[in-house]
mmCIF file of C-alpha atoms in Angstrom:
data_model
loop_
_atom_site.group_PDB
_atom_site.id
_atom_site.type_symbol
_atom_site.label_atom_id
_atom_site.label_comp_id
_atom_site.label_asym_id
_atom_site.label_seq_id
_atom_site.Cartn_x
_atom_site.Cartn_y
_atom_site.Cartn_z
ATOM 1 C CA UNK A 1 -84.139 152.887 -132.772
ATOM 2 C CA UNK A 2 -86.281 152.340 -136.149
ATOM 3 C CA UNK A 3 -89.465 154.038 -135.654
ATOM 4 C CA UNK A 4 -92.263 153.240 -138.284
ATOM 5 C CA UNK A 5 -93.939 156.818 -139.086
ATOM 6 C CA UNK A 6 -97.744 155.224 -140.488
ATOM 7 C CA UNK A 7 -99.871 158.417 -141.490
ATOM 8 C CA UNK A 8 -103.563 157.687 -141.255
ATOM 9 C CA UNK A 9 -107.138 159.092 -142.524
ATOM 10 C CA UNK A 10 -110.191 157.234 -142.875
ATOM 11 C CA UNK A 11 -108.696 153.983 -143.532
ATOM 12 C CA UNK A 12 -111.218 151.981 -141.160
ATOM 13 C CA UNK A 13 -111.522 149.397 -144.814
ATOM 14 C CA UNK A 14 -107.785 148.371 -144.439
ATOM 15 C CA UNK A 15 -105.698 149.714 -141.621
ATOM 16 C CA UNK A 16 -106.173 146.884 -139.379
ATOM 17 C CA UNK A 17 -104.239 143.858 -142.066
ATOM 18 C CA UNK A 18 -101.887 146.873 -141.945
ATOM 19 C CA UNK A 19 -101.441 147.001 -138.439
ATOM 20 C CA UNK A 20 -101.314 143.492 -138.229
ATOM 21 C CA UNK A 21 -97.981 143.360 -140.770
ATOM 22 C CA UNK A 22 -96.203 145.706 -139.244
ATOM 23 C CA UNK A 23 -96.721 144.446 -135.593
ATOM 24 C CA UNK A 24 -95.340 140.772 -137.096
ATOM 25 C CA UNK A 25 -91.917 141.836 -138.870
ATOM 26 C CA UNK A 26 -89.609 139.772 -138.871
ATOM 27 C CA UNK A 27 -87.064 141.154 -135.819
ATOM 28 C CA UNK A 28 -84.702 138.704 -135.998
ATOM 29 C CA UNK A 29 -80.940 139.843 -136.038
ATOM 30 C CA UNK A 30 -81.747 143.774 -135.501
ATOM 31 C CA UNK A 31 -80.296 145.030 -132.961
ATOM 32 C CA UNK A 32 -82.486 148.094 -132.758
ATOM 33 C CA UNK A 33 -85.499 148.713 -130.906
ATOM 34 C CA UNK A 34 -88.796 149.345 -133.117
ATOM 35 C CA UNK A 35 -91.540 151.092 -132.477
ATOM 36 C CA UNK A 36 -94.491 152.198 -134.487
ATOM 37 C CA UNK A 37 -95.224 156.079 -134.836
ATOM 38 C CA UNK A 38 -98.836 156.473 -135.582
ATOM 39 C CA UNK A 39 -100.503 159.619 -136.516
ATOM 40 C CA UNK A 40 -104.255 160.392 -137.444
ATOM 41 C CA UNK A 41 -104.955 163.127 -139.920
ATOM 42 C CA UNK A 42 -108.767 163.822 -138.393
ATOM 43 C CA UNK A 43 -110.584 160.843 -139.343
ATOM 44 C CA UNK A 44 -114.058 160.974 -139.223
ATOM 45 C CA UNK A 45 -113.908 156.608 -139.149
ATOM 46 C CA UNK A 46 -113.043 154.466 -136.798
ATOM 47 C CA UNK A 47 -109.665 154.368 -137.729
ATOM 48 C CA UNK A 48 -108.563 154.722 -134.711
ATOM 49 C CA UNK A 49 -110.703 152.071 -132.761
ATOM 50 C CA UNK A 50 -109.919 149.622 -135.438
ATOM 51 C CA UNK A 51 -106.207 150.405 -134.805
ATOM 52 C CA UNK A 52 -106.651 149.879 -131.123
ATOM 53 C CA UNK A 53 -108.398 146.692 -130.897
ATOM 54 C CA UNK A 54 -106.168 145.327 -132.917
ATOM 55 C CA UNK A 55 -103.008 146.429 -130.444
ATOM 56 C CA UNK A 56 -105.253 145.375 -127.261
ATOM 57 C CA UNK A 57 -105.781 141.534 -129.062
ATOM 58 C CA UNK A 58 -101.662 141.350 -129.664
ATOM 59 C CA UNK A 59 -100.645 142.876 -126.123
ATOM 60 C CA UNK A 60 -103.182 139.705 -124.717
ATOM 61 C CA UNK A 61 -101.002 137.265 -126.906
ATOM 62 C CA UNK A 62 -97.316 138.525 -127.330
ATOM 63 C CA UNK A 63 -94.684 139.403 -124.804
ATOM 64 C CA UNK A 64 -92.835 140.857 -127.330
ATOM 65 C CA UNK A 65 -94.699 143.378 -128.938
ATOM 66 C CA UNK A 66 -93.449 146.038 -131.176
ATOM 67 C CA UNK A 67 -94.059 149.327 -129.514
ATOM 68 C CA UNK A 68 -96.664 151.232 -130.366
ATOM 69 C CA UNK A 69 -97.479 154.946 -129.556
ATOM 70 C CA UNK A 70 -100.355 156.976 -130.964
ATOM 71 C CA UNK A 71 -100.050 160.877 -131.378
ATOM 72 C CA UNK A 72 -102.642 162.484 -129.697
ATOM 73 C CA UNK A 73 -102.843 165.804 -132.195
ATOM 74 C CA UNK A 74 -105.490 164.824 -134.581
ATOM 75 C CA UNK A 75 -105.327 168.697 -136.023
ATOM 76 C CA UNK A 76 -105.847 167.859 -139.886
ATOM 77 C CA UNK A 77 -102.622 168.384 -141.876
ATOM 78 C CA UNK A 78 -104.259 169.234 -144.995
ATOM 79 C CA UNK A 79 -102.451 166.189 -147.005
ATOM 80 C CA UNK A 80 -100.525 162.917 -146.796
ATOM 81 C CA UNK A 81 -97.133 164.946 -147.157
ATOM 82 C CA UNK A 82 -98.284 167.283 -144.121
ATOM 83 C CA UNK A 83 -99.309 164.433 -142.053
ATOM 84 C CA UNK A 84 -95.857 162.279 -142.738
ATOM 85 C CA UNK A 85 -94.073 165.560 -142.189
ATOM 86 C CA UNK A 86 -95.592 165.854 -138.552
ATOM 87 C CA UNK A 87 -94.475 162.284 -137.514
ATOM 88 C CA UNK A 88 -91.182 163.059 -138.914
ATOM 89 C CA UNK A 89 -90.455 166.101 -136.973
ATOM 90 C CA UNK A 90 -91.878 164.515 -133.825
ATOM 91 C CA UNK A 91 -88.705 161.435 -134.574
ATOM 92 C CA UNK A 92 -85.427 161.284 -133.077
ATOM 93 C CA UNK A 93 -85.286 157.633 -134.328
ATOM 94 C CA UNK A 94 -81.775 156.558 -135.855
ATOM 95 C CA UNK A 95 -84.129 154.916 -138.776
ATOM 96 C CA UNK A 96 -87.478 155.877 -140.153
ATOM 97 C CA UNK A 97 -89.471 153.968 -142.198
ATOM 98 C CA UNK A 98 -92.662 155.525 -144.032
ATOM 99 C CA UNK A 99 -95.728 153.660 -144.266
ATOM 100 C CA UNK A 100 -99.130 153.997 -145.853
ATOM 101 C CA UNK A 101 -102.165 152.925 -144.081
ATOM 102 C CA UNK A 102 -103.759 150.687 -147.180
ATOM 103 C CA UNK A 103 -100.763 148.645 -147.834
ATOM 104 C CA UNK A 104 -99.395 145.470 -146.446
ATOM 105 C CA UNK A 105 -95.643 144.732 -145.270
ATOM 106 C CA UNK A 106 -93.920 141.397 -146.146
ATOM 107 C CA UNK A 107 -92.546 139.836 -142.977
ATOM 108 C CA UNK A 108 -88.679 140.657 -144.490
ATOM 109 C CA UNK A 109 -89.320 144.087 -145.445
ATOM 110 C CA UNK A 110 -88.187 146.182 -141.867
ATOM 111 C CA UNK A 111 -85.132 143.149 -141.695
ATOM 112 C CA UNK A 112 -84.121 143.578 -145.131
ATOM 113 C CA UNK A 113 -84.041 147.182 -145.399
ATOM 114 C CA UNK A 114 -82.601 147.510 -142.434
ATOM 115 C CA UNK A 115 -79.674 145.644 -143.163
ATOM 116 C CA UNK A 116 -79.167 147.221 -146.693
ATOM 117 C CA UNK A 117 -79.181 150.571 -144.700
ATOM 118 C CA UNK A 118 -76.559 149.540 -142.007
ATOM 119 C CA UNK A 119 -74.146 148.293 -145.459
ATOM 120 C CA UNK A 120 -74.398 151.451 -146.976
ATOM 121 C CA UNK A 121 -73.483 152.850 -143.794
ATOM 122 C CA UNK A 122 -70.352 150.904 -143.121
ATOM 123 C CA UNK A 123 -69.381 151.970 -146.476
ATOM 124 C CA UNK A 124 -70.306 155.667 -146.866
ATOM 125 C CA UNK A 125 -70.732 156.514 -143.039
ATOM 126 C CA UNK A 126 -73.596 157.183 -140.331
ATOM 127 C CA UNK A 127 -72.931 160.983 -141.269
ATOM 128 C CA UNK A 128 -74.063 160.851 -144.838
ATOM 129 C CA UNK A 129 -77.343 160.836 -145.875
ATOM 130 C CA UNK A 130 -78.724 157.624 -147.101
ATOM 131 C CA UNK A 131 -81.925 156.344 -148.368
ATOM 132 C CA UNK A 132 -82.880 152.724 -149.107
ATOM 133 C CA UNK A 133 -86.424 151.603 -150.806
ATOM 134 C CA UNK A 134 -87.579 148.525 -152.249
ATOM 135 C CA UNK A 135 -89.497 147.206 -155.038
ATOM 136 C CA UNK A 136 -93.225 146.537 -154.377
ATOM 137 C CA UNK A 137 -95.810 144.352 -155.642
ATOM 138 C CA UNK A 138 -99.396 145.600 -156.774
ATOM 139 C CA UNK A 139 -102.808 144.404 -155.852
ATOM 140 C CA UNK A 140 -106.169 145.634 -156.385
ATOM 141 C CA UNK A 141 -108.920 146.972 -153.629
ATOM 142 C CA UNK A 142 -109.811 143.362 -152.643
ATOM 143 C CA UNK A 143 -106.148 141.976 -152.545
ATOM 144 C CA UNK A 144 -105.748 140.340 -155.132
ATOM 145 C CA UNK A 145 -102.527 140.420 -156.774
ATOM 146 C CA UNK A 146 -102.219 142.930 -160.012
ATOM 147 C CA UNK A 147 -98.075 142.558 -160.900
ATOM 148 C CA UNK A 148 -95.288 141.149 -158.865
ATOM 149 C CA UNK A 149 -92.732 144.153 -159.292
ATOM 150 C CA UNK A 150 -93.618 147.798 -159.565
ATOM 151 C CA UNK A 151 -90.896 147.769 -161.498
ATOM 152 C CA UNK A 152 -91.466 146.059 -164.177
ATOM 153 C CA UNK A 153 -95.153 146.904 -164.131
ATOM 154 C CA UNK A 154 -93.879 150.382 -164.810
ATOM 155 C CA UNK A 155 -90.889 149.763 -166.473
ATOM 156 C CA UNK A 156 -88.681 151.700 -164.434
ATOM 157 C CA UNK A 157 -85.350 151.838 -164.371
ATOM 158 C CA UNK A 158 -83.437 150.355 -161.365
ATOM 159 C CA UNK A 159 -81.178 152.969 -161.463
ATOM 160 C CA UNK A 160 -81.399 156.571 -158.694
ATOM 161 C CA UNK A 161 -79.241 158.834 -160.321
ATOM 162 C CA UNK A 162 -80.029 162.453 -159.652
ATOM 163 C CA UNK A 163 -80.451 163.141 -163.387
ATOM 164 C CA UNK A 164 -83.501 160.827 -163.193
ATOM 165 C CA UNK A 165 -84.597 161.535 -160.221
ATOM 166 C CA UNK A 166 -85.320 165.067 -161.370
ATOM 167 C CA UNK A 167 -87.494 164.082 -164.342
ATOM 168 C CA UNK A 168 -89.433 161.169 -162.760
ATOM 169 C CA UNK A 169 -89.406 159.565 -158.855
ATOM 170 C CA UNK A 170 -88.956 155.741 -158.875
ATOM 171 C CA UNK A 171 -88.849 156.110 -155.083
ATOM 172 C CA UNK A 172 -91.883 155.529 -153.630
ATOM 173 C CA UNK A 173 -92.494 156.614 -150.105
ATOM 174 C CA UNK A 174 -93.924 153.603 -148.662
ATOM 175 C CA UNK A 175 -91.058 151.692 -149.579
ATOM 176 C CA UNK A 176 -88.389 154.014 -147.995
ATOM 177 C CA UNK A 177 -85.694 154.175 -144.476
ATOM 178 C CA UNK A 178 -83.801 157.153 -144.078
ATOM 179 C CA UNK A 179 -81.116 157.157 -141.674
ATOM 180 C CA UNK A 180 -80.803 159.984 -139.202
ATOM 181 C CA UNK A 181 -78.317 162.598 -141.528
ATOM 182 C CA UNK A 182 -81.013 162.090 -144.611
ATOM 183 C CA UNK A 183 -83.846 162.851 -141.700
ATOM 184 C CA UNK A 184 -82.366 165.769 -140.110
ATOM 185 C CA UNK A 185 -81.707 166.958 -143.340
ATOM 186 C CA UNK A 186 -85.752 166.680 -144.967
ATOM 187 C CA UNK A 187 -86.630 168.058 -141.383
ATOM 188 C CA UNK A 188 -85.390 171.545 -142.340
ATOM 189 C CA UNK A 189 -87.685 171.912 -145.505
ATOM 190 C CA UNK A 190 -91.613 173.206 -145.080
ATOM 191 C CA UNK A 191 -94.769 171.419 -147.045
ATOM 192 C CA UNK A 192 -95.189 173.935 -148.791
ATOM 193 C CA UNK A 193 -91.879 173.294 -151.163
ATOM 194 C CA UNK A 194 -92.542 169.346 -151.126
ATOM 195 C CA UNK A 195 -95.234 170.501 -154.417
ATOM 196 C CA UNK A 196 -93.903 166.555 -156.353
ATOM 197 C CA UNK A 197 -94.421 164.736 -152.653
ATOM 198 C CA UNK A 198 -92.393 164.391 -149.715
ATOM 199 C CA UNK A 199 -91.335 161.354 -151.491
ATOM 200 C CA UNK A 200 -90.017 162.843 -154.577
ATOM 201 C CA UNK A 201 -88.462 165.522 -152.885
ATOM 202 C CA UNK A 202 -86.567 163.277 -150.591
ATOM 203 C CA UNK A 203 -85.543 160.999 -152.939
ATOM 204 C CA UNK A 204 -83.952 164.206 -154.856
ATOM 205 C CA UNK A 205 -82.624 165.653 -151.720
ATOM 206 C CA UNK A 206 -80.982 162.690 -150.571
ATOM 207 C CA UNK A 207 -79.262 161.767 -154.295
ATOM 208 C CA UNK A 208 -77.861 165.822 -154.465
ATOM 209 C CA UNK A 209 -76.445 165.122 -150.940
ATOM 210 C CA UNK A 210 -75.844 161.443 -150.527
ATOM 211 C CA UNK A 211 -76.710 158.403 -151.610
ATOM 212 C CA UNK A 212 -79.592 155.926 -152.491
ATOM 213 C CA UNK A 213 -80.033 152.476 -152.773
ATOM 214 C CA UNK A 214 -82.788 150.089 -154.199
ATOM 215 C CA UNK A 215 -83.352 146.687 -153.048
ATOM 216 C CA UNK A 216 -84.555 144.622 -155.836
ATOM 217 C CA UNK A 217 -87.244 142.676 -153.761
ATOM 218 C CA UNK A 218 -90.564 143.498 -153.511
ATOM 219 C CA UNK A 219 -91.433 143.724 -149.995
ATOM 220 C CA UNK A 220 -94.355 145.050 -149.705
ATOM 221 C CA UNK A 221 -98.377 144.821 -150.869
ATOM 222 C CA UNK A 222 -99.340 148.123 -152.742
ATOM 223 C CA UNK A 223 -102.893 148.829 -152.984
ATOM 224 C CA UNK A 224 -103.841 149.887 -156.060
ATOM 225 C CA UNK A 225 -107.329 152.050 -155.417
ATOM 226 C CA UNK A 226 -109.936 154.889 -156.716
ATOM 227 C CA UNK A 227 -108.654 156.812 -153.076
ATOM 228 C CA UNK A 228 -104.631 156.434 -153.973
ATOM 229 C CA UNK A 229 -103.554 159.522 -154.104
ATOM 230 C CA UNK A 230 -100.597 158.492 -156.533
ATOM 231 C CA UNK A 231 -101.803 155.466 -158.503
ATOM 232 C CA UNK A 232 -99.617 153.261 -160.593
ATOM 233 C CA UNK A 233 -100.483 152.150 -164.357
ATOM 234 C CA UNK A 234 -99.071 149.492 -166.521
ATOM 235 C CA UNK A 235 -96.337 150.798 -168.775
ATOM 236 C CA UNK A 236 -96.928 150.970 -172.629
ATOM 237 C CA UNK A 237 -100.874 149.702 -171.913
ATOM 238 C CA UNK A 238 -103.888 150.425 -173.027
ATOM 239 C CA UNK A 239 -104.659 152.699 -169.988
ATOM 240 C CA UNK A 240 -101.289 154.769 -169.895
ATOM 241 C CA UNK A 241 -101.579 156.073 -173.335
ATOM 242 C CA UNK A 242 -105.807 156.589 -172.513
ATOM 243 C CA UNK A 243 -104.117 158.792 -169.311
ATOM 244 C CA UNK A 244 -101.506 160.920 -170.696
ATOM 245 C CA UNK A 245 -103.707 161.555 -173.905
ATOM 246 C CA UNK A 246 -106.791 162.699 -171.261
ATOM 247 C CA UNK A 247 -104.485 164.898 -169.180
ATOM 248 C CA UNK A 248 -103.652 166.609 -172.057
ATOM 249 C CA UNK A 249 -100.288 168.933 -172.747
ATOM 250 C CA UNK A 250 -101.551 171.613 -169.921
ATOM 251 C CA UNK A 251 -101.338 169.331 -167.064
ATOM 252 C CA UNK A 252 -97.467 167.703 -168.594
ATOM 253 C CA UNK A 253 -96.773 171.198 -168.614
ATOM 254 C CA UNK A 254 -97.917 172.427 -165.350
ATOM 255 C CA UNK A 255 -96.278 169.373 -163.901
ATOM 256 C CA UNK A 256 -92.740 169.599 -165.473
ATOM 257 C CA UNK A 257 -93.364 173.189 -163.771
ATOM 258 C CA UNK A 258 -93.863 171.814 -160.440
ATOM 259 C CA UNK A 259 -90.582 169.452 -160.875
ATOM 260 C CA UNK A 260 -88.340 172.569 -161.819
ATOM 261 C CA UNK A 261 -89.499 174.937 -159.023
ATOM 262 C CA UNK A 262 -89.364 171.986 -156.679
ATOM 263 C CA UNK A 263 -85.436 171.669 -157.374
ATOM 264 C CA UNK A 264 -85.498 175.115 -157.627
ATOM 265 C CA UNK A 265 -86.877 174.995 -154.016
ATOM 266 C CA UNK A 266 -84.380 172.332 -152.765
ATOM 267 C CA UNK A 267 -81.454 173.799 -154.333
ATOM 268 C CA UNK A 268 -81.911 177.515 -152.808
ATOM 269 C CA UNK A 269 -82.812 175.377 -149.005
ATOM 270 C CA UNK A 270 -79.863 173.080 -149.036
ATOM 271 C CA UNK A 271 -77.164 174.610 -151.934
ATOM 272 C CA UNK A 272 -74.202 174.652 -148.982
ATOM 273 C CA UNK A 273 -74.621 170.999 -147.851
ATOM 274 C CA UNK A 274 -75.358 169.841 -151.583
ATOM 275 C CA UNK A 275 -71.984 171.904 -152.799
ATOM 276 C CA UNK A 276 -70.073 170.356 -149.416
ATOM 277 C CA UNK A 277 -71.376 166.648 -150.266
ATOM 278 C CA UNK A 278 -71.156 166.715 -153.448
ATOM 279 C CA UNK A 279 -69.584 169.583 -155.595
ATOM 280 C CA UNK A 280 -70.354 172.933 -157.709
ATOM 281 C CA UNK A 281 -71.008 170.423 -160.366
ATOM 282 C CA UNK A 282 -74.312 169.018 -158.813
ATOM 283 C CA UNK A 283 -75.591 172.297 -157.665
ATOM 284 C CA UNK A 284 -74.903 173.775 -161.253
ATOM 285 C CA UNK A 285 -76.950 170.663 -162.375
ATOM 286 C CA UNK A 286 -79.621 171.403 -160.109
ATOM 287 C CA UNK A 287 -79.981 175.329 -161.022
ATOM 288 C CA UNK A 288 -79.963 174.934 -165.034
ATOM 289 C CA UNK A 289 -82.705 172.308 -164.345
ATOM 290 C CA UNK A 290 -85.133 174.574 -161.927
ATOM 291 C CA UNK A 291 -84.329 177.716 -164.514
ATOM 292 C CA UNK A 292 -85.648 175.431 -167.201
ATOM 293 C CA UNK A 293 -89.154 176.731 -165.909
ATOM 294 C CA UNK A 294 -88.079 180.085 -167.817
ATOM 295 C CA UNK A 295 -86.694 178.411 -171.043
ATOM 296 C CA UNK A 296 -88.423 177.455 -174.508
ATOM 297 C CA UNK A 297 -88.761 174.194 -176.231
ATOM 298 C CA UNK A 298 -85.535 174.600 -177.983
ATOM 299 C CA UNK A 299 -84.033 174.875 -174.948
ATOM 300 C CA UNK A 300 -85.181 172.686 -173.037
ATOM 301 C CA UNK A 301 -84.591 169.741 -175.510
ATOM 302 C CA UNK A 302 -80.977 170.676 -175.461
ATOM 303 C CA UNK A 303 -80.880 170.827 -171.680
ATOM 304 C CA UNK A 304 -82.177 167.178 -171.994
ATOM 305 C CA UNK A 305 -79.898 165.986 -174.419
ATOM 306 C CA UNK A 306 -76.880 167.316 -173.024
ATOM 307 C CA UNK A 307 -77.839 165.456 -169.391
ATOM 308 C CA UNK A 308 -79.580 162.156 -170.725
ATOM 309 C CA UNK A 309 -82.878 163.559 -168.592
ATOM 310 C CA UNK A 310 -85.890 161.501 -169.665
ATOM 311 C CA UNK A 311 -88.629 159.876 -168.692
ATOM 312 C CA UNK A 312 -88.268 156.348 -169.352
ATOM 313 C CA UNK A 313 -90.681 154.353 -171.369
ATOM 314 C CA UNK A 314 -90.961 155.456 -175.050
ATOM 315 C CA UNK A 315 -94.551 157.021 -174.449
ATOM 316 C CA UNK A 316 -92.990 159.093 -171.766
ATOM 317 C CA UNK A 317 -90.315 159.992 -173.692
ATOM 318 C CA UNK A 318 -92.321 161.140 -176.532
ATOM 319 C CA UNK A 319 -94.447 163.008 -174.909
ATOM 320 C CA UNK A 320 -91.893 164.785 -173.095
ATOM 321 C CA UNK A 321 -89.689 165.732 -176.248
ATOM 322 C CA UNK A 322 -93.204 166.425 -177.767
ATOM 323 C CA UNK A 323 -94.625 168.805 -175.399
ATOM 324 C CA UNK A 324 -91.921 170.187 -173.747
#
C-alpha cells in the first residue's frame, strides 16, 4: 500500500484544491493500493468540513476513489513535525508519502515517485532504507506561479550526499516517499530530537543508513506564504542577502547549533544500524560533526575543509566561513 500522510491545521483557504490533487493522481500502472491518511492538528476552521464535502462530491462521481480515512484524535501536536509524526506511527503502509495541506500535486507526482522508489529497490533492496523526493515549483498565495524549479530558484545542488545533508536539507518534506525500512527506522526517534524538521532529520537519517534519490521533475505546486513555516527565497537576490543580514550572526549560530546536536541526536539513536549499513567511517563522520557544537572557529573551518561541508551559494558560504 502507499498511504498519503496529509497533516492539517486551519487550512480552510486551500485544503480543498489540495484534496482535489491528491484524490486525481494519476494511478495508472501501480500496482499498490492508495489511500489518503488525514490528520487534523485542532483546527479551529472548517478544515475539516471543507475536506469532507469535497470527498462526499467525488464518492457521488467516481467508482474508483482513492481511499480516504480521517483520524479521529484531533489532540493538538504542538507542530507540523508532531502532527506528521502521529500519522506516521499510526502507518503500516509499504510507501508513505508526506504532504502539506497548502500545496498542490501534479497528476504524475504519486506515479513517478513511485516508480523511482520501486528502481531503487530492485537495485539496493526492499530492506534498505530509501528515500525519493522531487523538485517542486513555487507559487505565491493566489497561485500564481513564482519559479519553475526549487532548485534552481535556490540554487541547490542536485546532489544528497550526507556531507551536505548535514550543513543544509535540499529535501523537502512535501516532496518525499519513504519505503517501509526508512519508515520503521524514523518511527523509533521522538519530536523532541527532530529540532531541523522531521524532514531534515530524515533526509540525514536515511543518507547515514541508506540511500536517497532526487527526481529532477518538479511535481508539485509549493505555496509560497506569510503562514509557511519554512519559506523559500531566491538565491543570490535582493531578499536573501536583506534575510541573512536581519537574522544576524546569533540566529546562524544558534542554528548551526541545532544542526550539530541534531546529528548528535541521530547518531547516539541509530549509531548500530548506521555502523551495520554503512561503516565506522560514517558514524566517525557523524560524531566529529555533532562535537563541532564544542569547537572554535579555527576548528570548525578545518572540520569544513577537510569534508567539503558548505552551504552552497556564495552568500551562504560566506557567511558560514564568516561566522562560524
Amino acid at each position: 500500500m502507499i498511504e498519503i500522510l496529509l497533516a492539517t491545521y486551519n487550512g480552510e483557504r486551500y485544503i480543498d484544491k489540495q484534496i482535489k490533487s491528491l484524490l486525481t493522481q494519476d494511478r495508472d500502472g501501480i500496482d499498490e493500493e492508495v489511500r489518503v491518511l488525514i490528520r487534523d492538528d485542532g483546527s479551529t476552521d472548517g478544515t475539516l468540513d471543507v475536506i469532507r464535502k469535497r470527498l462526499n462530491y467525488y464518492r457521488e462521481r467516481r467508482n474508483d476513489l482513492i481511499d480516504v480515512k480521517i483520524l479521529e484524535d484531533r489532540v493538538p501536536s504542538g507542530s507540523p513535525a508532531a502532527n506528521f509524526m502521529k500519522l506516521l506511527s499510526v502507518s503500516a503502509a509499504d510507501y508513505v508519502m508526506f504532504s502539506d495541506q497548502d500545496d498542490m500535486w501534479y497528476r504524475r507526482k504519486m506515479k513517478m515517485t513511485y516508480e523511482c522508489m520501486k528502481e531503487q529497490e530492485r537495485k539496493y533492496g526492499k530492506d534498505t532504507p530509501i528515500l525519493v523526493h522531487s523538485d517542486l515549483s513555487l507559487m505565491d498565495e493566489t497561485g500564481r506561479k513564482i519559479a519553475d524549479s526549487f532548485y534552481e530558484y535556490q540554487k541547490l545542488p542536485k546532489t544528497d550526499s550526507l556531507e551536505q545533508l548535514l550543513i543544509q536539507n535540499t529535501v523537502t518534506g512535501c516532496t518525499m516517499m519513504l519505503n517501509r525500512a526508512a519508515a520503521e527506522l524514523l518511527k523509533k526517534a521522538p519530536v523532541s530530537e527532530m529540532i531541523l524538521m522531521h524532514d531534515h532529520y530524515a533526509a540525514v537519517l536515511v543518507a547515514a543508513t541508506g540511500h536517497i534519490k532526487l527526481v529532477d521533475d518538479a511535481l508539485i505546486r509549493y505555496r509560497q506564504h506569510s503562514g509557511n513555516v519554512v519559506g523559500a527565497h531566491q538565491a543570490g537576490g535582493r531578499e536573501e542577502y536583506k534575510l541573512r543580514f536581519d537574522l544576524g550572526r546569533d540566529r546562524f549560530l544558534k542554528d548551526m547549533d541545532k544542526s550539530y546536536r541534531q546529528a548528535g541526536f541521530i547518531l547516539k539513536r541509530y549509531e548500530k544500524e548506521i555502523r551495520e549499513m554503512k561503516g565506522q567511517e560514517t558514524v566517525d563522520l557523524l560524531r566529529d560533526y555533532s562535537n563541532l557544537i564544542m569547537a572554535g572557529k579555527l576548528e570548525r573551518m578545518e572540520f569544513f575543509q577537510k569534508h567539503g561541508i558548505y552551504k552552497n551559494g556564495a552568500i551562504k558560504k560566506a557567511v558560514q566561513l564568516f561566522w562560524c
